MMTF fields as JSON, N, C-alpha, C and O atoms, coordinates in Angstrom:
{
  "mmtfVersion": "1.0.0",
  "mmtfProducer": "UNKNOWN",
  "numBonds": 331,
  "numAtoms": 332,
  "numGroups": 83,
  "numChains": 1,
  "numModels": 1,
  "chainsPerModel": [1],
  "groupsPerChain": [83],
  "chainIdList": ["A"],
  "bondAtomList": [4, 2, 8, 6, 12, 10, 16, 14, 20, 18, 24, 22, 28, 26, 32, 30, 36, 34, 40, 38, 44, 42, 48, 46, 52, 50, 56, 54, 60, 58, 64, 62, 68, 66, 72, 70, 76, 74, 80, 78, 84, 82, 88, 86, 92, 90, 96, 94, 100, 98, 104, 102, 108, 106, 112, 110, 116, 114, 120, 118, 124, 122, 128, 126, 132, 130, 136, 134, 140, 138, 144, 142, 148, 146, 152, 150, 156, 154, 160, 158, 164, 162, 168, 166, 172, 170, 176, 174, 180, 178, 184, 182, 188, 186, 192, 190, 196, 194, 200, 198, 204, 202, 208, 206, 212, 210, 216, 214, 220, 218, 224, 222, 228, 226, 232, 230, 236, 234, 240, 238, 244, 242, 248, 246, 252, 250, 256, 254, 260, 258, 264, 262, 268, 266, 272, 270, 276, 274, 280, 278, 284, 282, 288, 286, 292, 290, 296, 294, 300, 298, 304, 302, 308, 306, 312, 310, 316, 314, 320, 318, 324, 322, 328, 326],
  "bondOrderList": [1, 1, 1, 1, 1, 1, 1, 1, 1, 1, 1, 1, 1, 1, 1, 1, 1, 1, 1, 1, 1, 1, 1, 1, 1, 1, 1, 1, 1, 1, 1, 1, 1, 1, 1, 1, 1, 1, 1, 1, 1, 1, 1, 1, 1, 1, 1, 1, 1, 1, 1, 1, 1, 1, 1, 1, 1, 1, 1, 1, 1, 1, 1, 1, 1, 1, 1, 1, 1, 1, 1, 1, 1, 1, 1, 1, 1, 1, 1, 1, 1, 1],
  "groupList": [{"groupName": "MET", "atomNameList": ["N", "CA", "C", "O"], "elementList": ["N", "C", "C", "O"], "formalChargeList": [0, 0, 0, 0], "bondAtomList": [1, 0, 2, 1, 3, 2], "bondOrderList": [1, 1, 2], "singleLetterCode": "M", "chemCompType": "L-PEPTIDE LINKING"}, {"groupName": "PHE", "atomNameList": ["N", "CA", "C", "O"], "elementList": ["N", "C", "C", "O"], "formalChargeList": [0, 0, 0, 0], "bondAtomList": [1, 0, 2, 1, 3, 2], "bondOrderList": [1, 1, 2], "singleLetterCode": "F", "chemCompType": "L-PEPTIDE LINKING"}, {"groupName": "GLU", "atomNameList": ["N", "CA", "C", "O"], "elementList": ["N", "C", "C", "O"], "formalChargeList": [0, 0, 0, 0], "bondAtomList": [1, 0, 2, 1, 3, 2], "bondOrderList": [1, 1, 2], "singleLetterCode": "E", "chemCompType": "L-PEPTIDE LINKING"}, {"groupName": "LYS", "atomNameList": ["N", "CA", "C", "O"], "elementList": ["N", "C", "C", "O"], "formalChargeList": [0, 0, 0, 0], "bondAtomList": [1, 0, 2, 1, 3, 2], "bondOrderList": [1, 1, 2], "singleLetterCode": "K", "chemCompType": "L-PEPTIDE LINKING"}, {"groupName": "TYR", "atomNameList": ["N", "CA", "C", "O"], "elementList": ["N", "C", "C", "O"], "formalChargeList": [0, 0, 0, 0], "bondAtomList": [1, 0, 2, 1, 3, 2], "bondOrderList": [1, 1, 2], "singleLetterCode": "Y", "chemCompType": "L-PEPTIDE LINKING"}, {"groupName": "ARG", "atomNameList": ["N", "CA", "C", "O"], "elementList": ["N", "C", "C", "O"], "formalChargeList": [0, 0, 0, 0], "bondAtomList": [1, 0, 2, 1, 3, 2], "bondOrderList": [1, 1, 2], "singleLetterCode": "R", "chemCompType": "L-PEPTIDE LINKING"}, {"groupName": "THR", "atomNameList": ["N", "CA", "C", "O"], "elementList": ["N", "C", "C", "O"], "formalChargeList": [0, 0, 0, 0], "bondAtomList": [1, 0, 2, 1, 3, 2], "bondOrderList": [1, 1, 2], "singleLetterCode": "T", "chemCompType": "L-PEPTIDE LINKING"}, {"groupName": "LEU", "atomNameList": ["N", "CA", "C", "O"], "elementList": ["N", "C", "C", "O"], "formalChargeList": [0, 0, 0, 0], "bondAtomList": [1, 0, 2, 1, 3, 2], "bondOrderList": [1, 1, 2], "singleLetterCode": "L", "chemCompType": "L-PEPTIDE LINKING"}, {"groupName": "PRO", "atomNameList": ["N", "CA", "C", "O"], "elementList": ["N", "C", "C", "O"], "formalChargeList": [0, 0, 0, 0], "bondAtomList": [1, 0, 2, 1, 3, 2], "bondOrderList": [1, 1, 2], "singleLetterCode": "P", "chemCompType": "L-PEPTIDE LINKING"}, {"groupName": "GLN", "atomNameList": ["N", "CA", "C", "O"], "elementList": ["N", "C", "C", "O"], "formalChargeList": [0, 0, 0, 0], "bondAtomList": [1, 0, 2, 1, 3, 2], "bondOrderList": [1, 1, 2], "singleLetterCode": "Q", "chemCompType": "L-PEPTIDE LINKING"}, {"groupName": "GLY", "atomNameList": ["N", "CA", "C", "O"], "elementList": ["N", "C", "C", "O"], "formalChargeList": [0, 0, 0, 0], "bondAtomList": [1, 0, 2, 1, 3, 2], "bondOrderList": [1, 1, 2], "singleLetterCode": "G", "chemCompType": "PEPTIDE LINKING"}, {"groupName": "VAL", "atomNameList": ["N", "CA", "C", "O"], "elementList": ["N", "C", "C", "O"], "formalChargeList": [0, 0, 0, 0], "bondAtomList": [1, 0, 2, 1, 3, 2], "bondOrderList": [1, 1, 2], "singleLetterCode": "V", "chemCompType": "L-PEPTIDE LINKING"}, {"groupName": "ALA", "atomNameList": ["N", "CA", "C", "O"], "elementList": ["N", "C", "C", "O"], "formalChargeList": [0, 0, 0, 0], "bondAtomList": [1, 0, 2, 1, 3, 2], "bondOrderList": [1, 1, 2], "singleLetterCode": "A", "chemCompType": "L-PEPTIDE LINKING"}, {"groupName": "CYS", "atomNameList": ["N", "CA", "C", "O"], "elementList": ["N", "C", "C", "O"], "formalChargeList": [0, 0, 0, 0], "bondAtomList": [1, 0, 2, 1, 3, 2], "bondOrderList": [1, 1, 2], "singleLetterCode": "C", "chemCompType": "L-PEPTIDE LINKING"}, {"groupName": "ILE", "atomNameList": ["N", "CA", "C", "O"], "elementList": ["N", "C", "C", "O"], "formalChargeList": [0, 0, 0, 0], "bondAtomList": [1, 0, 2, 1, 3, 2], "bondOrderList": [1, 1, 2], "singleLetterCode": "I", "chemCompType": "L-PEPTIDE LINKING"}, {"groupName": "ASN", "atomNameList": ["N", "CA", "C", "O"], "elementList": ["N", "C", "C", "O"], "formalChargeList": [0, 0, 0, 0], "bondAtomList": [1, 0, 2, 1, 3, 2], "bondOrderList": [1, 1, 2], "singleLetterCode": "N", "chemCompType": "L-PEPTIDE LINKING"}, {"groupName": "SER", "atomNameList": ["N", "CA", "C", "O"], "elementList": ["N", "C", "C", "O"], "formalChargeList": [0, 0, 0, 0], "bondAtomList": [1, 0, 2, 1, 3, 2], "bondOrderList": [1, 1, 2], "singleLetterCode": "S", "chemCompType": "L-PEPTIDE LINKING"}, {"groupName": "HIS", "atomNameList": ["N", "CA", "C", "O"], "elementList": ["N", "C", "C", "O"], "formalChargeList": [0, 0, 0, 0], "bondAtomList": [1, 0, 2, 1, 3, 2], "bondOrderList": [1, 1, 2], "singleLetterCode": "H", "chemCompType": "L-PEPTIDE LINKING"}, {"groupName": "ASP", "atomNameList": ["N", "CA", "C", "O"], "elementList": ["N", "C", "C", "O"], "formalChargeList": [0, 0, 0, 0], "bondAtomList": [1, 0, 2, 1, 3, 2], "bondOrderList": [1, 1, 2], "singleLetterCode": "D", "chemCompType": "L-PEPTIDE LINKING"}],
  "groupTypeList": [0, 1, 2, 3, 4, 5, 6, 5, 7, 5, 8, 8, 9, 10, 11, 11, 11, 6, 12, 1, 13, 12, 11, 14, 2, 15, 2, 7, 10, 14, 5, 7, 8, 6, 16, 16, 11, 5, 4, 15, 11, 4, 15, 5, 6, 14, 10, 11, 6, 12, 10, 10, 8, 9, 3, 6, 2, 14, 14, 7, 15, 9, 3, 17, 14, 7, 18, 7, 13, 5, 2, 6, 7, 10, 18, 7, 10, 16, 8, 9, 9, 14, 11],
  "groupIdList": [1, 2, 3, 4, 5, 6, 7, 8, 9, 10, 11, 12, 13, 14, 15, 16, 17, 18, 19, 20, 21, 22, 23, 24, 25, 26, 27, 28, 29, 30, 31, 32, 33, 34, 35, 36, 37, 38, 39, 40, 41, 42, 43, 44, 45, 46, 47, 48, 49, 50, 51, 52, 53, 54, 55, 56, 57, 58, 59, 60, 61, 62, 63, 64, 65, 66, 67, 68, 69, 70, 71, 72, 73, 74, 75, 76, 77, 78, 79, 80, 81, 82, 83],
  "secStructList": [7, 2, 2, 2, 2, 2, 2, 2, 1, 7, 7, 7, 2, 2, 2, 2, 2, 2, 2, 2, 2, 2, 2, 2, 2, 2, 2, 2, 7, 7, 7, 7, 7, 4, 4, 4, 3, 3, 3, 3, 6, 6, 6, 6, 3, 3, 3, 3, 7, 7, 7, 2, 2, 2, 2, 2, 2, 2, 2, 2, 6, 2, 2, 2, 2, 2, 2, 2, 2, 2, 2, 2, 6, 7, 6, 6, 6, 1, 7, 7, 3, 3, 7],
  "xCoordList": [179.639, 180.785, 181.516, 182.264, 181.426, 182.229, 181.924, 182.834, 180.811, 180.473, 181.072, 181.334, 181.457, 182.45, 183.824, 184.19, 184.554, 185.672, 185.508, 186.43, 184.422, 184.227, 184.354, 184.929, 183.594, 183.485, 184.644, 184.709, 185.544, 186.956, 188.337, 189.283, 188.471, 189.679, 189.615, 188.616, 191.101, 191.141, 191.28, 191.889, 190.673, 190.989, 192.585, 193.163, 193.169, 194.619, 194.219, 193.204, 195.367, 195.414, 194.702, 193.705, 195.313, 194.978, 193.429, 192.771, 192.843, 191.545, 190.532, 189.535, 191.012, 190.37, 190.509, 189.549, 191.478, 191.597, 190.78, 189.897, 190.895, 190.22, 188.557, 187.799, 188.153, 186.774, 186.26, 185.113, 187.348, 186.919, 186.477, 185.506, 187.839, 187.6, 186.294, 185.82, 185.605, 184.575, 183.087, 182.058, 183.47, 182.35, 182.205, 181.13, 183.304, 183.36, 183.085, 182.591, 183.273, 182.676, 181.181, 180.444, 180.691, 179.418, 178.531, 177.422, 178.884, 177.958, 178.218, 177.258, 179.403, 179.576, 179.82, 179.644, 180.315, 180.738, 182.205, 182.551, 182.898, 184.262, 185.007, 185.132, 185.638, 186.727, 188.111, 188.628, 188.498, 189.817, 190.782, 190.555, 191.999, 192.927, 193.211, 193.231, 193.387, 193.971, 195.515, 195.886, 196.127, 197.298, 197.13, 198.107, 196.012, 195.778, 195.166, 194.798, 195.105, 194.348, 195.403, 195.943, 195.518, 196.158, 195.529, 194.426, 195.84, 195.211, 195.963, 196.672, 195.927, 196.61, 196.014, 195.113, 196.667, 195.856, 195.624, 194.556, 196.913, 196.768, 195.778, 195.171, 195.745, 194.759, 193.184, 192.139, 193.17, 191.841, 191.663, 190.569, 192.661, 192.173, 192.765, 193.879, 191.83, 192.119, 192.649, 192.049, 193.446, 194.368, 193.677, 193.591, 193.174, 192.848, 194.127, 194.453, 194.489, 195.425, 194.784, 195.547, 193.467, 193.194, 192.784, 192.825, 192.309, 192.314, 191.335, 190.811, 191.354, 190.505, 189.006, 188.446, 188.446, 186.606, 186.384, 185.317, 187.29, 186.999, 187.132, 186.213, 188.088, 188.389, 187.37, 187.025, 186.979, 185.858, 184.291, 183.417, 184.373, 182.907, 182.963, 182.079, 184.263, 184.368, 184.406, 183.782, 184.83, 184.767, 183.315, 182.832, 182.746, 181.154, 180.221, 179.21, 180.564, 179.835, 180.675, 180.697, 181.331, 182.243, 181.519, 181.809, 180.472, 179.727, 178.99, 178.869, 178.595, 177.749, 178.629, 178.121, 179.745, 180.976, 181.381, 181.652, 181.604, 182.188, 181.047, 181.257, 179.978, 178.821, 178.696, 178.403, 178.926, 179.004, 180.199, 180.071, 181.633, 182.458, 182.272, 182.626, 181.629, 181.622, 180.225, 180.148, 179.745, 178.593, 179.323, 179.024, 180.476, 181.327, 182.413, 182.672, 182.962, 184.164, 183.8, 184.43, 182.863, 182.596, 183.249, 183.984, 182.951, 183.295, 184.597, 185.177, 185.344, 186.517, 187.517, 188.577, 187.323, 188.253, 187.936, 188.549, 187.002, 186.386, 187.389, 188.002, 187.339, 188.046, 187.052, 185.841, 187.775, 187.087, 186.884, 186.005, 187.848, 187.867, 188.619, 189.134, 188.486, 188.75, 189.64, 189.239, 190.745, 191.483, 192.087, 192.789],
  "yCoordList": [74.572, 74.119, 75.428, 75.741, 76.242, 77.144, 78.415, 79.209, 78.579, 79.616, 79.429, 80.476, 78.252, 78.029, 78.947, 79.871, 78.426, 79.089, 80.657, 81.423, 81.032, 82.629, 83.483, 84.55, 82.611, 83.095, 83.175, 84.151, 82.416, 82.008, 82.356, 82.697, 82.277, 82.78, 84.16, 84.812, 84.507, 85.963, 85.612, 84.61, 86.505, 86.542, 86.6, 86.805, 86.435, 86.939, 88.29, 88.494, 89.064, 90.621, 90.733, 91.444, 89.887, 89.917, 89.838, 90.614, 88.879, 88.524, 89.666, 89.882, 90.483, 91.395, 92.77, 93.536, 92.974, 94.124, 93.769, 94.541, 92.409, 92.237, 92.227, 92.6, 91.834, 91.957, 93.516, 93.949, 94.153, 95.531, 96.438, 97.171, 96.016, 96.458, 96.134, 96.901, 94.805, 94.4, 95.175, 95.526, 95.263, 96.059, 97.645, 98.2, 98.138, 99.624, 99.545, 100.563, 98.496, 98.748, 98.568, 99.324, 97.348, 96.815, 98.007, 98.171, 98.876, 99.918, 101.253, 102.014, 101.66, 102.953, 103.273, 104.364, 101.926, 101.91, 102.594, 103.112, 102.528, 102.742, 101.791, 100.998, 101.68, 100.5, 101.321, 102.396, 100.208, 100.495, 99.412, 98.338, 99.601, 98.649, 98.174, 99.032, 97.1, 96.608, 97.377, 97.62, 97.636, 98.263, 99.568, 100.066, 100.209, 101.739, 101.474, 102.424, 100.261, 100.16, 99.118, 98.139, 99.474, 98.934, 98.236, 98.691, 97.58, 96.907, 96.61, 95.604, 97.226, 96.907, 95.902, 96.131, 94.799, 93.677, 94.161, 94.24, 94.493, 94.783, 95.991, 95.93, 97.106, 98.131, 97.624, 97.985, 96.863, 96.512, 97.95, 98.514, 98.462, 99.68, 99.558, 99.179, 99.924, 100.014, 101.521, 102.498, 101.661, 102.992, 102.926, 101.79, 103.907, 104.052, 105.452, 106.444, 105.175, 106.078, 106.522, 107.099, 106.51, 106.952, 108.332, 109.014, 108.644, 110.152, 111.002, 110.413, 112.349, 113.116, 112.685, 112.118, 113.09, 112.736, 111.396, 111.11, 110.255, 108.796, 108.695, 108.19, 109.102, 109.01, 109.457, 108.92, 110.786, 111.202, 110.678, 110.792, 109.946, 109.227, 108.311, 108.238, 107.454, 106.199, 106.667, 105.801, 107.59, 108.312, 108.657, 108.399, 109.245, 109.747, 108.033, 107.898, 107.298, 106.2, 104.992, 103.817, 105.583, 104.803, 103.75, 102.576, 104.147, 103.18, 102.106, 101.008, 102.259, 101.225, 100.459, 99.404, 100.686, 99.887, 99.194, 98.049, 99.633, 98.71, 97.476, 96.302, 98.042, 96.812, 95.836, 94.666, 96.31, 95.071, 94.627, 93.448, 94.852, 94.384, 93.065, 91.895, 93.676, 92.718, 91.676, 90.6, 91.815, 90.72, 89.425, 88.243, 90.061, 89.575, 88.747, 87.568, 89.4, 88.666, 88.144, 87.218, 88.658, 88.306, 89.238, 90.132, 88.989, 90.291, 90.284, 91.367, 89.129, 88.996, 89.433, 89.916, 89.329, 89.799, 91.004, 91.274, 91.759, 92.941, 93.889, 93.728, 95.062, 96.411, 96.955, 96.769, 97.826, 98.963, 100.281, 101.041, 100.485, 102.245, 102.145, 101.139, 103.296, 103.768, 104.975, 105.673, 105.214, 106.39, 106.483, 107.449],
  "zCoordList": [36.355, 36.313, 36.138, 37.064, 35.111, 34.966, 35.884, 36.121, 36.331, 37.468, 38.593, 39.184, 39.223, 40.252, 39.999, 40.725, 38.689, 38.323, 38.171, 38.451, 37.765, 37.655, 39.022, 39.235, 39.894, 41.127, 41.896, 42.643, 41.9, 42.621, 41.922, 42.631, 40.545, 39.97, 39.337, 39.032, 39.187, 38.688, 37.164, 36.787, 36.309, 34.591, 34.651, 35.718, 33.619, 33.359, 32.365, 31.699, 32.542, 32.252, 30.992, 30.867, 29.857, 28.378, 28.378, 27.685, 29.173, 29.151, 29.389, 28.7, 30.66, 30.949, 30.025, 29.937, 29.498, 28.172, 27.361, 26.99, 26.86, 25.539, 25.777, 24.882, 26.874, 27.502, 27.777, 27.665, 28.134, 28.099, 26.911, 26.728, 25.994, 24.593, 23.909, 23.071, 24.32, 23.327, 24.032, 23.453, 25.51, 25.998, 25.45, 25.224, 25.318, 24.591, 23.349, 22.865, 22.533, 21.104, 21.061, 20.428, 21.889, 21.876, 22.574, 22.065, 23.696, 23.913, 23.473, 23.355, 23.208, 22.773, 21.178, 20.634, 20.498, 19.26, 19.047, 17.985, 20.053, 19.868, 19.786, 20.719, 18.675, 18.452, 19.192, 18.888, 20.416, 20.972, 20.81, 21.367, 19.995, 20.051, 21.555, 22.438, 21.802, 22.984, 23.149, 24.297, 22.353, 22.821, 23.415, 23.974, 23.376, 23.979, 25.515, 26.207, 25.919, 27.287, 28.064, 27.549, 29.107, 30.303, 31.568, 31.87, 32.087, 33.351, 34.535, 34.514, 35.426, 36.633, 37.665, 38.472, 37.483, 38.609, 39.991, 40.598, 40.406, 41.808, 42.384, 43.453, 41.441, 42.031, 41.305, 41.846, 40.189, 39.474, 38.805, 38.838, 38.26, 37.475, 35.661, 35.3, 34.941, 33.68, 33.187, 33.636, 32.531, 31.98, 30.624, 30.157, 29.909, 28.783, 28.156, 28.808, 27.116, 26.388, 25.382, 24.608, 24.964, 23.503, 23.726, 24.751, 22.343, 22.142, 23.614, 24.56, 23.38, 24.056, 24.117, 25.055, 22.866, 22.983, 23.141, 23.684, 22.728, 22.957, 24.637, 25.281, 25.156, 26.548, 27.675, 28.728, 26.981, 27.681, 27.779, 28.639, 26.269, 26.268, 27.389, 28.243, 27.367, 28.063, 29.598, 30.211, 30.441, 31.499, 31.954, 33.056, 30.977, 31.343, 31.319, 32.007, 30.762, 31.136, 31.783, 31.418, 32.801, 33.694, 34.207, 33.975, 34.979, 35.844, 35.072, 35.615, 34.126, 33.171, 32.288, 31.91, 31.878, 31.63, 32.359, 31.996, 33.786, 35.132, 35.329, 35.633, 35.096, 35.424, 34.395, 34.643, 33.151, 32.098, 32.203, 31.871, 32.526, 32.729, 33.869, 33.726, 34.964, 36.122, 35.617, 36.208, 35.141, 34.078, 33.56, 33.727, 32.813, 31.603, 32.542, 32.3, 33.524, 34.08, 35.344, 35.856, 35.857, 37.859, 38.583, 38.163, 39.661, 40.418, 40.745, 40.667, 41.17, 41.582, 40.493, 40.892, 39.239, 38.096, 37.357, 36.324, 37.825, 36.874, 37.638, 38.693, 36.631, 36.985, 37.832, 37.71, 38.94, 39.555, 39.249, 39.654, 38.443, 38.259, 36.488, 36.0, 35.923, 34.508, 34.987, 35.919, 34.416, 34.343, 32.97, 32.669]
}
């Protein structure tokens, strides 16, 4: 039943930001506060305002992080780019 909603509906902005922060913490061990992450719903772009080394590590692992977000949120609601 939930799979139907996952493929048709877009998750709210807050859910995307929370899921992104959870993926970052699980994969890279970097704890990002949700206040340092912004999600643009129209472009499906995540903006990270973290420090230099943290942001560099996130950008270097961008493809893997976006794939994990896609698994969590579904194709329609997952971010496409990290800036």
